[in-house]
Short mmCIF file of C-alpha atoms in Angstrom, two decimals:
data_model
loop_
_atom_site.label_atom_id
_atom_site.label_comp_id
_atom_site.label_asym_id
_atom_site.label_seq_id
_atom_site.Cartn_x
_atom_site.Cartn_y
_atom_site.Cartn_z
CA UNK A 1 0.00 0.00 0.00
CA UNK A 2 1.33 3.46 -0.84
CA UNK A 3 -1.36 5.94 0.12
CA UNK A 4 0.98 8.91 -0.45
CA UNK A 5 1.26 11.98 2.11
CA UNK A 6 -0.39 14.75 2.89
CA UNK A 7 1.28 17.16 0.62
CA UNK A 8 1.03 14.26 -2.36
CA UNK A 9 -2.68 15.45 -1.94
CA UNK A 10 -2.58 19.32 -2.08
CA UNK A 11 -0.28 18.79 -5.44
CA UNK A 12 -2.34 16.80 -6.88
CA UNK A 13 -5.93 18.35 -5.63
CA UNK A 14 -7.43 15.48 -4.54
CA UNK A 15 -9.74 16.00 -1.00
CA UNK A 16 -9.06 12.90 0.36
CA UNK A 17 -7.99 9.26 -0.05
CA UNK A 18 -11.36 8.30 -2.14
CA UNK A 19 -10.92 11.44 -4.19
CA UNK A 20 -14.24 12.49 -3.53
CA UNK A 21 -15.46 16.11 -2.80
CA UNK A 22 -18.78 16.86 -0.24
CA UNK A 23 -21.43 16.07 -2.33
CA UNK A 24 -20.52 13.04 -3.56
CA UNK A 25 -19.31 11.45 0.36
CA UNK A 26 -22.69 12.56 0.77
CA UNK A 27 -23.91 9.62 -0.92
CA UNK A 28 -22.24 7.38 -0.41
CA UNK A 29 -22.56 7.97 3.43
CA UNK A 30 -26.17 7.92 3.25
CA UNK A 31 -25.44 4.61 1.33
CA UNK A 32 -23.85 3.26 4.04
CA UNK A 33 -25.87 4.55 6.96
CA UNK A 34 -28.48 2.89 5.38
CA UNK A 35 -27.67 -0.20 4.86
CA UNK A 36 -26.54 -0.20 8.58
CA UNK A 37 -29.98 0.97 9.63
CA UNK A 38 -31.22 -0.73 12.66
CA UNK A 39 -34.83 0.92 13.21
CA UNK A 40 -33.48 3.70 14.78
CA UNK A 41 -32.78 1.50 18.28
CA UNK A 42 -29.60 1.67 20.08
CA UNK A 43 -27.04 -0.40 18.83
CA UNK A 44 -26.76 -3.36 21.52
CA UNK A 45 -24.44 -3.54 23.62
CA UNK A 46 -22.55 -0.88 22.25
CA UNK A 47 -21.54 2.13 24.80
CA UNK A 48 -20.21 5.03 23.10
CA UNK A 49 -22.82 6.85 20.45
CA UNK A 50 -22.13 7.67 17.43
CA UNK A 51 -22.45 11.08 16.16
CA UNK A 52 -22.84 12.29 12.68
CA UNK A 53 -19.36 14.14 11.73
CA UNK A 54 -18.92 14.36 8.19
CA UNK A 55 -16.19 16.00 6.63
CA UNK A 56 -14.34 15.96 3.72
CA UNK A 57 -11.12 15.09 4.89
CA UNK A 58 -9.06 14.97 8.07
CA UNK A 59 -5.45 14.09 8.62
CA UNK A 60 -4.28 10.57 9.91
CA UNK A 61 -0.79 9.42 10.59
CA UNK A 62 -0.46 6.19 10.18
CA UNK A 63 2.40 3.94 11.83
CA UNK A 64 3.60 0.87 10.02
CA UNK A 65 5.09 -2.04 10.97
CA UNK A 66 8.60 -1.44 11.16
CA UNK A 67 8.25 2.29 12.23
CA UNK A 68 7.79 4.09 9.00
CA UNK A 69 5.04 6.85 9.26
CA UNK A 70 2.63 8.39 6.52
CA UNK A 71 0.28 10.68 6.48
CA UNK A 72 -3.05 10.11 4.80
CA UNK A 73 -6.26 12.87 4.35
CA UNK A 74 -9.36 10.60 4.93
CA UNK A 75 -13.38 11.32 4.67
CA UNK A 76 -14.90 11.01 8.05
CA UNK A 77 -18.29 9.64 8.93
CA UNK A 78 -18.98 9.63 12.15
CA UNK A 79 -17.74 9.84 15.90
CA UNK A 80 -18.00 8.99 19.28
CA UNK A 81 -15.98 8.91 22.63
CA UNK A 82 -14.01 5.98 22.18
CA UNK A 83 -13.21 6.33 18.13
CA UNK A 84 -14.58 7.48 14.88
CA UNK A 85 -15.47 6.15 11.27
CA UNK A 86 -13.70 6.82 8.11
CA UNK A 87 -13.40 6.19 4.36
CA UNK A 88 -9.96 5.30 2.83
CA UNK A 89 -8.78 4.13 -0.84
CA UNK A 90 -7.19 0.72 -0.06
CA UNK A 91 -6.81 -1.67 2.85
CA UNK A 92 -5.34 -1.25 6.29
CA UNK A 93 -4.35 -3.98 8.39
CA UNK A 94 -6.08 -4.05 11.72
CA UNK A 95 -4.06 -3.13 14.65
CA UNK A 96 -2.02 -0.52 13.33
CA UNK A 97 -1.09 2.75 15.25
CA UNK A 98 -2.20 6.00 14.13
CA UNK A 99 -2.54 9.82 15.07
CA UNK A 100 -6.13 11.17 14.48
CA UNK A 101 -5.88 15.17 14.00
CA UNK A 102 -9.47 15.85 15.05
CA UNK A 103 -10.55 19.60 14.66
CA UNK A 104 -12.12 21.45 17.38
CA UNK A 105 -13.96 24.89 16.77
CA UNK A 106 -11.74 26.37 19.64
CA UNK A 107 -8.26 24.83 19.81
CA UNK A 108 -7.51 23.96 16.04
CA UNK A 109 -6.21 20.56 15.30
CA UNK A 110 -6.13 18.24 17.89
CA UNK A 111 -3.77 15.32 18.03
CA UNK A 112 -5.72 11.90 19.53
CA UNK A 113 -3.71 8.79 19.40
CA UNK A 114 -5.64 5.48 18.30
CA UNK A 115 -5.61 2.52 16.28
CA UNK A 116 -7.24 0.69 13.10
CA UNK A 117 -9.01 -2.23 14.96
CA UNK A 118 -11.33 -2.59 11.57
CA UNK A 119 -11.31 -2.41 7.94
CA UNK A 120 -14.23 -2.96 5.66
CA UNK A 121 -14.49 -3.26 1.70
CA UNK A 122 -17.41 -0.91 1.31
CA UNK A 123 -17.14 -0.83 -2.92
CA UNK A 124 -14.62 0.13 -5.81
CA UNK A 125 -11.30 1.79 -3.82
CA UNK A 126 -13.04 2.47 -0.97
CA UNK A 127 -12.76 1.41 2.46
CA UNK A 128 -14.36 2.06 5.85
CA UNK A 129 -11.83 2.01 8.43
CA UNK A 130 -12.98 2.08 12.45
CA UNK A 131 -10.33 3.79 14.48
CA UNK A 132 -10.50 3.16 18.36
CA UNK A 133 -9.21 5.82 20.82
CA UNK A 134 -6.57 4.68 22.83
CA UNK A 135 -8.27 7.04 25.64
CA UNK A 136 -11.57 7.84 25.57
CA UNK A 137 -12.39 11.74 24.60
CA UNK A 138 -15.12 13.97 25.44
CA UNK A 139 -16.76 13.94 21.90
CA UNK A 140 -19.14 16.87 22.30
CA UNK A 141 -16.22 19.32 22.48
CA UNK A 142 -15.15 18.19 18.78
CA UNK A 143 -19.03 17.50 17.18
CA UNK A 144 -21.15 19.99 19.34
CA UNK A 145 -23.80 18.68 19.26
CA UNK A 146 -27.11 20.48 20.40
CA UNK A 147 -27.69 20.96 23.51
CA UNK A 148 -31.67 20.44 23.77
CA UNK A 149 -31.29 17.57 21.17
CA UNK A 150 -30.88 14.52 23.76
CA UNK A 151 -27.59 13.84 22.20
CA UNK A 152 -25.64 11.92 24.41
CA UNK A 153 -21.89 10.27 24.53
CA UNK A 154 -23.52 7.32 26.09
CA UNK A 155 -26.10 4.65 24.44
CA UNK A 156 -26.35 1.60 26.02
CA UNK A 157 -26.24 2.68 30.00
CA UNK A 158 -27.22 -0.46 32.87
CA UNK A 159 -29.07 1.58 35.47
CA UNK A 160 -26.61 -0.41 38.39
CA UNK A 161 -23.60 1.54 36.80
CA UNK A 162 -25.18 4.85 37.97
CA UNK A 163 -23.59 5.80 41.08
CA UNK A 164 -23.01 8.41 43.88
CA UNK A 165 -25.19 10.90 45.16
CA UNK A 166 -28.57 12.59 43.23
CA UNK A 167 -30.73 15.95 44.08
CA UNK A 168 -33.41 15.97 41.79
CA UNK A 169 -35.39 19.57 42.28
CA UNK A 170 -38.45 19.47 40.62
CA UNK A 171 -42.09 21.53 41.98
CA UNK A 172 -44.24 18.23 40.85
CA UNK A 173 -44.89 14.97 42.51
CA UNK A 174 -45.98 13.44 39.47
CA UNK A 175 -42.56 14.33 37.83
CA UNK A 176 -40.40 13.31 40.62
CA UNK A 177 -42.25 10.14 40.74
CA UNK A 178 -41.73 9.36 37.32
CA UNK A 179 -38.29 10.12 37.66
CA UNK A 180 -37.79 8.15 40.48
CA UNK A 181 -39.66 5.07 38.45
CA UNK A 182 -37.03 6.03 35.60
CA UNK A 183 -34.10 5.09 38.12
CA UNK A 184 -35.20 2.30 39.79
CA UNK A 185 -32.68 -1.05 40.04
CA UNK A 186 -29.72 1.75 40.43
CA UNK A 187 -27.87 2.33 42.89
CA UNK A 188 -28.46 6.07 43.17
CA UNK A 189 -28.67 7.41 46.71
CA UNK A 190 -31.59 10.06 45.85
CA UNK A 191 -33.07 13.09 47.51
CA UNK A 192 -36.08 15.10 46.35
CA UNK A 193 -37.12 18.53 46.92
CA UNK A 194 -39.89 21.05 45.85
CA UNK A 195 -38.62 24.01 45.88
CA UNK A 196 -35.35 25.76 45.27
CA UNK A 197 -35.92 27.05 48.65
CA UNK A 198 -35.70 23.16 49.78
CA UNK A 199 -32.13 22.59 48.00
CA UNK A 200 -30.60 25.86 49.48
CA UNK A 201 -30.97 24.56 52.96
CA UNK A 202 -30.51 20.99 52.19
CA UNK A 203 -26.52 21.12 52.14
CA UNK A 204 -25.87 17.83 51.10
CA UNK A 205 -22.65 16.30 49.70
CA UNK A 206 -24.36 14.85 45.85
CA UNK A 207 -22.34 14.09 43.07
CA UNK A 208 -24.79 15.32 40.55
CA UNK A 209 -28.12 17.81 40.76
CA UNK A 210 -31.00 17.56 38.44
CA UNK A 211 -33.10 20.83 38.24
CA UNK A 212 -36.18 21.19 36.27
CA UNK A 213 -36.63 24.10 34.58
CA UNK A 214 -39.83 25.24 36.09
CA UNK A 215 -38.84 25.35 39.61
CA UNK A 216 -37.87 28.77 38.87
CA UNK A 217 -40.02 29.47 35.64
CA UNK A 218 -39.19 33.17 35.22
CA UNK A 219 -35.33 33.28 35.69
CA UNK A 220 -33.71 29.41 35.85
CA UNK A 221 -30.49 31.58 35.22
CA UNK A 222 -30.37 32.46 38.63
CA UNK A 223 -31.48 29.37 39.94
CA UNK A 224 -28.55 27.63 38.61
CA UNK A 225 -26.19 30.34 39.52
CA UNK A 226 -27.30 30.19 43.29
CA UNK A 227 -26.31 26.80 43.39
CA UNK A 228 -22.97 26.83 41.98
CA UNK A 229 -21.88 29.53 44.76
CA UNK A 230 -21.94 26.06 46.53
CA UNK A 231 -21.78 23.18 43.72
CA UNK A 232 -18.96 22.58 41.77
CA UNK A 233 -20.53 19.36 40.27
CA UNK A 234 -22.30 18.44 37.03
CA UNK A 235 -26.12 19.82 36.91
CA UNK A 236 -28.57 18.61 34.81
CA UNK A 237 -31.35 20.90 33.71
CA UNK A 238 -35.11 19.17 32.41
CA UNK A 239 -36.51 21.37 29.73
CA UNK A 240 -40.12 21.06 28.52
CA UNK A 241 -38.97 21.53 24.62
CA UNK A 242 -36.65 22.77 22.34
CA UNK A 243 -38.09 25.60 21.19
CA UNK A 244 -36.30 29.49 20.55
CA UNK A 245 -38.46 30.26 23.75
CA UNK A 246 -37.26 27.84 25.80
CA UNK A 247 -33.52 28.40 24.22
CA UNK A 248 -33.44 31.80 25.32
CA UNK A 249 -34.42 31.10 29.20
CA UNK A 250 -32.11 28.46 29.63
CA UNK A 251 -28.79 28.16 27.25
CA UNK A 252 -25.82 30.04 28.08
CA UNK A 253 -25.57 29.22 31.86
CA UNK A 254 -23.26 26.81 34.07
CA UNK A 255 -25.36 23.75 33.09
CA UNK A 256 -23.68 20.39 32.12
CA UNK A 257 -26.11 18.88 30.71
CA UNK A 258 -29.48 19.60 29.49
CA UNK A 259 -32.33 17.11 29.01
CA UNK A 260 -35.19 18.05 26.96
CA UNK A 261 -38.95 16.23 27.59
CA UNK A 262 -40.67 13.78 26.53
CA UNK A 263 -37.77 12.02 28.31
CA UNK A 264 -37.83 8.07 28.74
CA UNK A 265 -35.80 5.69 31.41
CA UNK A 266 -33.35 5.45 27.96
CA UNK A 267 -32.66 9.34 27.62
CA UNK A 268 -32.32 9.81 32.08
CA UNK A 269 -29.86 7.27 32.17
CA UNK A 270 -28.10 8.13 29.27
CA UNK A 271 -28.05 11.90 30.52
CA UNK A 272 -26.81 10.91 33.88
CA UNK A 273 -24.06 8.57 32.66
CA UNK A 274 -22.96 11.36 30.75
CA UNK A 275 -23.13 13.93 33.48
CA UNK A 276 -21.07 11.39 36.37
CA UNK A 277 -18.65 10.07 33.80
CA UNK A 278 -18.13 11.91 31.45
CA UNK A 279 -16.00 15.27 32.11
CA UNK A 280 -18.20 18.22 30.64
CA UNK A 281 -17.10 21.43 31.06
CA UNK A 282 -20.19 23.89 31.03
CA UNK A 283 -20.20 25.74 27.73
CA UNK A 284 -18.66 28.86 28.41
CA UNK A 285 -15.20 27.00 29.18
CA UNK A 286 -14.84 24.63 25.94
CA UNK A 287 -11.33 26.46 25.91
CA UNK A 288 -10.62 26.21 29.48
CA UNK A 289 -7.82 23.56 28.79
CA UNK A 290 -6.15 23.61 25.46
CA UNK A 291 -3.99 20.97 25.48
CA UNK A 292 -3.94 17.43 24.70
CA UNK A 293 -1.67 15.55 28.07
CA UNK A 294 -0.82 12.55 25.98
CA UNK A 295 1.21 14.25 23.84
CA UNK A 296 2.61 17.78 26.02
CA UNK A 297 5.23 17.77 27.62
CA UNK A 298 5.20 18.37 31.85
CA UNK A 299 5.84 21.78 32.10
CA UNK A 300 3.23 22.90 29.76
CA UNK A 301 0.93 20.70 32.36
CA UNK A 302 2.19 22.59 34.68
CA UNK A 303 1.79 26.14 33.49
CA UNK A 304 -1.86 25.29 32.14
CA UNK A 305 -2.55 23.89 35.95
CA UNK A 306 -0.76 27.37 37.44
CA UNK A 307 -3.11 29.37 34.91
CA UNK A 308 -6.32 27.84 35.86
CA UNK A 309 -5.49 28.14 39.86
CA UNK A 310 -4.48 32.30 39.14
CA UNK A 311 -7.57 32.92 37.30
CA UNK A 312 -9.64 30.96 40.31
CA UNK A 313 -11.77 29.05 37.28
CA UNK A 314 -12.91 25.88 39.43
CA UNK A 315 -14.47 24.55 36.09
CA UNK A 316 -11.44 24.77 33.97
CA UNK A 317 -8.95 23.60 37.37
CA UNK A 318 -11.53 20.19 37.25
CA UNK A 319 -11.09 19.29 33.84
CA UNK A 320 -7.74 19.79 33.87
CA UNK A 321 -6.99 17.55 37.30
CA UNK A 322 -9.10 15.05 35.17
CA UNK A 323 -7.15 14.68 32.21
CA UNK A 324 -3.97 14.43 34.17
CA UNK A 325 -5.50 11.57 36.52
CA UNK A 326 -6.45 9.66 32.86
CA UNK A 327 -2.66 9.87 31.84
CA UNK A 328 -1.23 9.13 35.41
CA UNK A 329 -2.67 5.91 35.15
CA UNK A 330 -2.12 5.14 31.95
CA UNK A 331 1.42 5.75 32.26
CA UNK A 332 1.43 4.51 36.26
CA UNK A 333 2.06 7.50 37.93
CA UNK A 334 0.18 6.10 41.09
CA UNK A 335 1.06 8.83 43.68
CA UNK A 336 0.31 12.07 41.03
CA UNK A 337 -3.01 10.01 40.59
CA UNK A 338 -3.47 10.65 44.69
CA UNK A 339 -2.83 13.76 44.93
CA UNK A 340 -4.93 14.53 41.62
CA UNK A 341 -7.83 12.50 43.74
CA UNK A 342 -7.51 14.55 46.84
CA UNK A 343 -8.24 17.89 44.91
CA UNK A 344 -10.76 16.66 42.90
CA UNK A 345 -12.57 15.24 46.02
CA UNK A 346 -12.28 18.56 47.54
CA UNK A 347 -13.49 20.43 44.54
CA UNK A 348 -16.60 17.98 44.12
CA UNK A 349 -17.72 18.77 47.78
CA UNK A 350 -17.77 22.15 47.43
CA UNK A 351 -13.76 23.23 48.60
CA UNK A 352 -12.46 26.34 46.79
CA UNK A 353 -9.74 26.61 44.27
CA UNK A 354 -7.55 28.51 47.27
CA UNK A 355 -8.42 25.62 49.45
CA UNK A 356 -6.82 23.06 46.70
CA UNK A 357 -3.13 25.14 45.85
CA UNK A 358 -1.15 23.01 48.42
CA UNK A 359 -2.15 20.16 46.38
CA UNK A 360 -2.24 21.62 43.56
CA UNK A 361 1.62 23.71 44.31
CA UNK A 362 2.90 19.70 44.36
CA UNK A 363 1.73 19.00 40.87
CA UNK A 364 3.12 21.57 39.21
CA UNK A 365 6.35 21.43 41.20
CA UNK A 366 6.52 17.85 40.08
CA UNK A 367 5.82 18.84 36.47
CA UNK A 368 8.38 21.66 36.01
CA UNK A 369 10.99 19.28 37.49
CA UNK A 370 10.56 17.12 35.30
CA UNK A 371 10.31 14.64 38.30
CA UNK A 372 10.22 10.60 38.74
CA UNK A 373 6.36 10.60 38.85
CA UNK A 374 6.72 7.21 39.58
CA UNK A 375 8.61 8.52 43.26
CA UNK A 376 6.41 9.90 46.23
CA UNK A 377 4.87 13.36 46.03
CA UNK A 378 5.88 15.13 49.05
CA UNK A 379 2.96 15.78 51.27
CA UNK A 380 1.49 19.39 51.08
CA UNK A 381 2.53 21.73 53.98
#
């Protein structure tokens, strides 16, 4: 196989692998999502959605046996958080390593390591090629979805892998009822209130609040705003529609995730797995960590940790804890993974970002040393 490089394509002006431009990948991905049509039902089984993310080309790095690297321009189909879909002119043997640039509206090209663990003839030259992640991403910073469309990084969720604490807020009995129905067989530890009034004074430690909409039905802005003087955790927000009404009351606040009604047992779960697993920044802070760990070196960790602790942006100080806790244990830094734990535990129960810096002061004194992570981090003082 010689599928030529990157700059093999610009001289030559071909879009991509296939050689075909938008309107033709059209087709054939309608062709293909088509055939693969299952009645519009969750794939079974199968954990990570996929997301429509056509485009005419990205750029993949491919490693071959033997070390020698090219880079290929591929059509893309779809994507989830564990891999993505594309179409390519000739074969590729399963297994091999490649370098994903995925595109992201506010930090350019992003580099996600992965690997070809399927290729399928589709018809002529072409391909379809499935490319698992070799660490899971947060795919609704790259496809952005919208927010009111039920469009979740989860599909298949078993109610007994919901765990932690819940606070669902909702003025009506029937709908905390149902909701409560919707949950039942996990482990959830849940408390309901009425009123907002209710979950001021309730001052519980939960992992995750769930806030309908109408519980303050002229201003939910400042419903959710009260509670994150005191909540640092995901919030889910129950909408009754989609609608440009309903858009302008509730977008563009510190929600996580939003989930818009009719909702079913599917959709709750499915927003709830996505709101205690998966990191999502709220909206405003898509940017709040630029950077992708498993391929920066430490002291750029370390001056993007030292930025989000000056600017006091608990949000952006979370996500970025979280992403170095995935690559600490992928590359067994067990201790940096403790101390990462620690201020994430005190973060999630409320703690300030000044209450975290002798934890945090560690980490990046580790990073710009360019330490043994694999050594003891001294205790804080």
């Amino acid at each position: 196989m010689n599928p030529g490089s990157s700059s093999n394509y610009a001289s030559s002006g071909r879009p991509n692998s296939v050689n075909l431009r938008a309107a033709a990948l059209e087709q054939v991905f309608d062709a293909i999502e088509t055939a693969k049509h299952s009645g519009g039902k969750p794939h079974k089984g199968r954990i990570g959605a996929r997301w429509p993310f056509r485009r005419e080309a990205l750029e993949v790095t491919v490693e071959h046996p033997g070390g020698s690297r090219v880079t290929i321009r591929v059509a893309c189909r779809n994507l989830s958080r564990g891999g993505l879909s594309v179409l390519h002119s000739s074969y590729m043997y399963e297994g091999t390593d490649c370098v994903v640039m995925l595109p992201h509206a506010a930090r350019g090209e992003v580099p996600v390591t992965g690997k070809i663990v399927r290729c399928t003839h589709y018809k002529g030259v072409i391909h379809e090629l499935g490319i698992a992640f070799n660490r899971a991403i947060n795919a609704r910073e790259f496809a952005a979805p919208d927010p009111l469309a039920n469009c979740f990084c989860f599909e298949n969720v078993r109610p007994e892998d919901l765990k932690g604490k819940l606070l669902l807020i909702d003025p009506s009995d029937f709908d905390r009822s149902i909701f409560m129905q919707f949950l039942r067989g996990s482990p959830l530890q849940i408390e309901t209130v009425s009123t907002f009034a209710e979950a001021v004074l309730t001052k519980g430690e939960h992992d995750v609040i769930v806030l309908s909409s109408t519980v303050a039905a002229a201003d939910p802005q400042t419903a959710v705003r009260a509670l994150r003087q005191d909540f640092n955790g995901p919030i889910v927000m129950i909408v009754p529609d989609a609608s440009a009404k309903t858009r302008a009351r509730v977008l563009a606040q510190p929600v996580d995730v939003y989930l818009t009604n009719p909702i079913t047992q599917e959709l709750v779960h499915r927003a709830l797995a996505e709101a205690l697993t998966v990191e999502v920044p709220p909206q405003s802070n898509l940017n709040s960590a630029g950077f992708d760990l498993a391929t920066t070196d430490l002291g750029k960790i370390g001056a993007e940790l030292l930025r989000t602790v000056s600017a006091r942006d608990t949000p952006a100080l979370r996500q970025v804890c979280t992403r170095i806790n995935t690559i600490s244990e992928g590359k067994g830094w067990p201790n940096v993974c403790g101390v990462i734990a620690q201020i994430l535990t005190g973060l999630s129960t409320g703690g300030r970002v000044e209450d975290a810096m002798p934890l945090v002061n560690k980490v990046i004194e580790v990073c710009d040393s360019n330490a043994d992570l694999k050594a003891p981090v001294a205790a804080a003082a």
